[in-house]
C-alpha positions as a printed Julia matrix, in Angstrom:
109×3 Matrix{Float64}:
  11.48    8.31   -6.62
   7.87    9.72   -6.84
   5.3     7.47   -8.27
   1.81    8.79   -9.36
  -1.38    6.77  -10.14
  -4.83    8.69  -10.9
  -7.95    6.88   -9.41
 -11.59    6.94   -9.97
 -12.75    6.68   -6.44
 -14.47    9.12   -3.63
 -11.86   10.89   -1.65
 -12.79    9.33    1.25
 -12.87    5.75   -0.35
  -9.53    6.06   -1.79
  -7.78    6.75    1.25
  -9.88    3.77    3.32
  -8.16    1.6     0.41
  -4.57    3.3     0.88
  -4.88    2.16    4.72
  -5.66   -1.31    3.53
  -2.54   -1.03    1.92
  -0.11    0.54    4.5
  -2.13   -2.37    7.14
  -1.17   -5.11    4.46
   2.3    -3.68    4.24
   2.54   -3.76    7.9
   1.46   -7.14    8.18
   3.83   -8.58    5.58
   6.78   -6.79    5.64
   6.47   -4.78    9.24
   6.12   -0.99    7.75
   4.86    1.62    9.78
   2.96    4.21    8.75
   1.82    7.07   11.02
  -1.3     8.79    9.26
  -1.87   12.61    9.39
  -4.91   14.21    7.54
  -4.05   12.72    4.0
  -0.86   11.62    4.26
   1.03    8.1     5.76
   4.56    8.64    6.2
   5.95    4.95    6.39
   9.14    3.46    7.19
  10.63    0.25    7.46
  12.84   -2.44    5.88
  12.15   -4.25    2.71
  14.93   -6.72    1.11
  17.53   -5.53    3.92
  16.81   -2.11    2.49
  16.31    0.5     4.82
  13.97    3.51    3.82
  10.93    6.01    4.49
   8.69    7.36    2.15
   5.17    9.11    2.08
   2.21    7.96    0.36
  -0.53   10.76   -0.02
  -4.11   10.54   -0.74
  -5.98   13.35   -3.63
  -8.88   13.52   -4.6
  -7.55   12.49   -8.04
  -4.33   10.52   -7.68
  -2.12    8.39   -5.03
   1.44    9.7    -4.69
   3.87    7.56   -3.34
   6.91    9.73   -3.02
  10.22    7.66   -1.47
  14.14    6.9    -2.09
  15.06    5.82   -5.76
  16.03    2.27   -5.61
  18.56    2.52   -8.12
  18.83    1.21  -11.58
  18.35   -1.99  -11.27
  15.51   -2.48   -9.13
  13.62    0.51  -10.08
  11.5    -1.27  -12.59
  10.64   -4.19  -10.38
   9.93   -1.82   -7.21
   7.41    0.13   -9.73
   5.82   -2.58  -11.34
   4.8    -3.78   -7.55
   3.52   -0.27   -6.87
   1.51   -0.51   -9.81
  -0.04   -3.72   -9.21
  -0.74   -3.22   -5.61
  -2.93    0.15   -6.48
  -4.55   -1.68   -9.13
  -5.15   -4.0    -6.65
  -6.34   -1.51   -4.26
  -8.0     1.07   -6.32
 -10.03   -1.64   -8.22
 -13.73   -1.29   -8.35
 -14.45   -4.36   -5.91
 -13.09   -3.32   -2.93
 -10.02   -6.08   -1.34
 -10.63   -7.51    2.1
  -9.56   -6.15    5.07
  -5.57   -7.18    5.93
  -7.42   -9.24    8.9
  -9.56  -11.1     6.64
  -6.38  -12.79    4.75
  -5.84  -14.94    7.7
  -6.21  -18.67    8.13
  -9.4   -19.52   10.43
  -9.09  -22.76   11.36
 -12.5   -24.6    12.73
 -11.95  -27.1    15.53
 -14.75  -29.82   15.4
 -15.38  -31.63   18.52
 -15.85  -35.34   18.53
């Protein structure tokens, strides 16, 4: 399945965002992605589903090129694409994947 999604953003900025994404993805659902130049090849488990796919950076559009889900989920797995690059690709950047964690502050007595 190969999903395409133009953006507004540098080059440079664009794929800063896209390894925000692959570090969020790592940090929820344990994918790894290995960047080279451009492109993240990623891998890893989602739903008991095994798979690897590629997500590449243009100065245009994000490709995210991986296995077809199948019928039924196809939908669902494409809507979530689509909302995490909106998410991603939105004018305000998104914090860092560290910056979702709790702090907690320990006041002494």
């Amino acid at each position: 399945m190969k999903f395409e999604m133009p953006h507004g953003l540098a080059h440079a900025e664009a794929k800063e965002r896209m390894k925000a994404l692959t570090g969020y993805w790592r940090m929820k659902y344990a994918v790894e992605s290995r960047w080279a130049k451009d492109v993240a090849r990623m891998s890893g488990s989602v739903l008991g589903v095994a798979f690897e796919a590629t997500l590449a950076v243009s100065a245009r559009t994000i490709v995210i090129d991986g296995p077809d889900p199948g019928f039924l989920l196809r939908s669902q797995v494409t809507g979530y694409l689509q909302r995490k690059l909106d998410e991603y690709l939105a004018p305000e950047p998104v914090p860092a994947p560290e910056a979702h964690k709790v702090r907690a502050t320990v006041h002494a007595p």
